[in-house]
Amino acid sequence: MRRTSAAIGSAIFFLAAPCVVAGLGPWWVSGWEARSPLPGAWMIPLRVAGAALILAGAAVVVDAFVRFVAEGSGTPAPIAAPGRLVVGGLYRYVRNPMYVGVLAAIVGQALLFGDGGLVVYATVAGAAMGGFAHWYEEPRLLAQFGDDYERYRRAVPGWWPRVRPYHP
């Protein structure tokens, strides 16, 4: 796939997937209205931490999308998957940086808005992403990339980043 096509496809998928799950979904749950479930002194540091998680999560997701175009010559969308296994950038530390970034953004919103419903939403979204990764993505990647993916899967954790980068 040409990079221009991959970039356009990735931009469309970005709006259709992470923006819906990490943006529209939390808005449906919380209305993005701040609540104060804890005494005021606790809310300021929690809101700052929440804003930091949202920004960090968004940066991770954007970086992962760019990596799919630049390194994989494809998109994260299953219908236009990359032709090469993407193992650079943040993928050197964790196999699912997009999902981790989306979950960080959702948890960040839970902290920012003080909304426990968003913690429940993050749990459900995380379970759905974990199931999709385990039962769809991993078998597909193993079938497509064989031993290269198996070595990568053994060396790089799926959800909690490793300390040292993976070097294929």
XYZ file of C-alpha atoms in Angstrom:
168
model
C 0.000 0.000 0.000
C 1.316 3.461 -0.842
C 2.077 5.749 2.080
C -0.447 8.348 0.962
C -3.212 5.752 0.904
C -2.024 4.354 4.225
C -2.026 7.826 5.793
C -5.534 8.611 4.554
C -6.835 5.213 5.659
C -5.177 5.591 9.045
C -6.685 9.055 9.540
C -10.160 7.726 8.760
C -9.675 4.734 11.073
C -8.327 7.069 13.790
C -11.630 8.951 13.739
C -13.660 5.732 13.582
C -11.933 3.780 16.356
C -9.842 5.520 19.033
C -11.712 8.829 18.774
C -15.005 7.010 19.282
C -13.776 4.723 22.082
C -11.675 7.325 23.942
C -13.731 10.413 23.065
C -17.348 9.811 22.173
C -17.781 6.833 24.553
C -16.587 8.747 27.618
C -18.714 11.710 26.617
C -21.799 9.446 26.458
C -20.971 8.104 29.920
C -20.019 11.343 31.667
C -21.166 14.239 29.511
C -17.654 15.517 30.273
C -19.010 17.150 33.408
C -16.714 17.508 36.389
C -17.895 15.931 39.618
C -16.327 16.040 43.062
C -16.591 12.589 44.643
C -13.658 13.343 46.962
C -12.859 16.307 49.184
C -11.629 19.326 47.201
C -7.980 18.952 48.247
C -7.819 15.569 46.481
C -9.525 16.649 43.294
C -6.843 19.051 42.075
C -3.990 16.490 41.971
C -6.352 13.860 40.531
C -7.470 16.239 37.802
C -3.876 17.145 36.964
C -2.978 13.448 36.805
C -6.051 12.860 34.650
C -5.101 15.599 32.200
C -1.554 14.178 32.014
C -2.911 10.670 31.294
C -5.198 12.011 28.564
C -2.317 13.832 26.854
C 0.070 10.899 27.231
C -2.532 8.419 25.988
C -3.333 10.576 22.964
C 0.366 10.944 22.136
C 0.869 7.166 22.352
C -2.089 6.491 20.040
C -0.978 9.082 17.476
C 2.583 7.732 17.534
C 1.323 4.177 16.990
C -0.831 5.261 14.046
C 2.096 7.083 12.454
C 4.272 4.006 12.988
C 1.782 1.844 11.059
C 2.042 4.179 8.067
C 5.806 4.824 8.203
C 7.076 1.386 9.192
C 4.317 -0.983 8.168
C 3.096 0.743 4.997
C -0.472 0.093 6.083
C -3.096 1.066 8.612
C -4.183 -0.276 11.995
C -7.547 -1.178 10.422
C -7.864 -4.926 9.855
C -9.133 -4.363 6.293
C -5.932 -2.487 5.324
C -3.335 -4.105 7.562
C 0.381 -3.368 7.151
C 2.508 -5.545 4.916
C 5.371 -5.554 7.422
C 5.335 -6.394 11.113
C 5.480 -3.158 13.095
C 8.007 -3.539 15.936
C 9.603 -0.073 16.136
C 8.906 2.928 18.322
C 6.686 2.134 21.294
C 6.089 -1.345 19.880
C 9.622 -2.117 21.081
C 8.274 -1.888 24.644
C 4.684 -3.165 24.494
C 2.724 -5.069 21.834
C -0.473 -3.058 22.218
C 0.485 0.610 22.670
C -2.676 1.817 20.921
C -4.914 -0.001 23.363
C -2.795 1.084 26.321
C -2.975 4.697 25.097
C -6.744 4.560 24.631
C -7.197 3.102 28.121
C -4.897 5.754 29.593
C -7.019 8.464 27.951
C -10.236 6.962 29.345
C -8.817 6.560 32.866
C -7.456 10.093 32.580
C -10.961 11.334 31.871
C -12.274 9.388 34.880
C -9.752 11.231 37.054
C -10.250 14.598 35.389
C -14.035 14.505 35.710
C -14.182 12.513 38.941
C -16.525 9.995 37.330
C -16.587 6.384 38.513
C -18.745 5.449 35.532
C -15.720 6.052 33.341
C -13.726 3.527 35.393
C -16.421 0.956 34.617
C -16.355 2.016 30.958
C -12.537 1.669 30.893
C -12.840 -1.829 32.362
C -15.370 -2.897 29.729
C -13.380 -1.267 26.912
C -10.164 -2.892 28.166
C -11.800 -6.324 28.288
C -13.116 -5.860 24.743
C -9.700 -4.761 23.471
C -7.976 -7.618 25.281
C -10.378 -10.152 23.808
C -9.999 -8.709 20.315
C -6.202 -8.740 20.593
C -6.103 -12.294 21.936
C -8.694 -14.007 19.754
C -8.401 -12.040 16.512
C -5.204 -10.022 16.171
C -2.663 -12.450 17.593
C -3.775 -15.462 15.500
C -3.936 -13.244 12.394
C -0.449 -11.828 13.019
C 0.930 -15.301 13.666
C -0.572 -16.546 10.391
C 0.740 -13.546 8.454
C 4.216 -13.115 9.971
C 4.946 -16.575 11.407
C 8.165 -16.980 13.383
C 8.923 -13.235 13.326
C 5.705 -12.519 15.201
C 6.173 -15.485 17.549
C 9.645 -14.235 18.558
C 8.239 -10.739 19.033
C 5.272 -12.020 21.075
C 7.565 -14.009 23.371
C 9.899 -11.038 23.914
C 7.471 -8.114 24.263
C 4.612 -8.035 26.789
C 1.141 -7.277 25.507
C -0.040 -4.767 28.092
C 2.669 -3.725 30.538
C 5.762 -2.155 28.904
C 9.136 -3.778 29.260
C 12.030 -1.699 30.590
C 14.508 -2.266 27.777
C 13.544 -1.944 24.123
C 13.115 -5.039 21.982
C 15.684 -5.474 19.220
C 14.633 -7.963 16.546
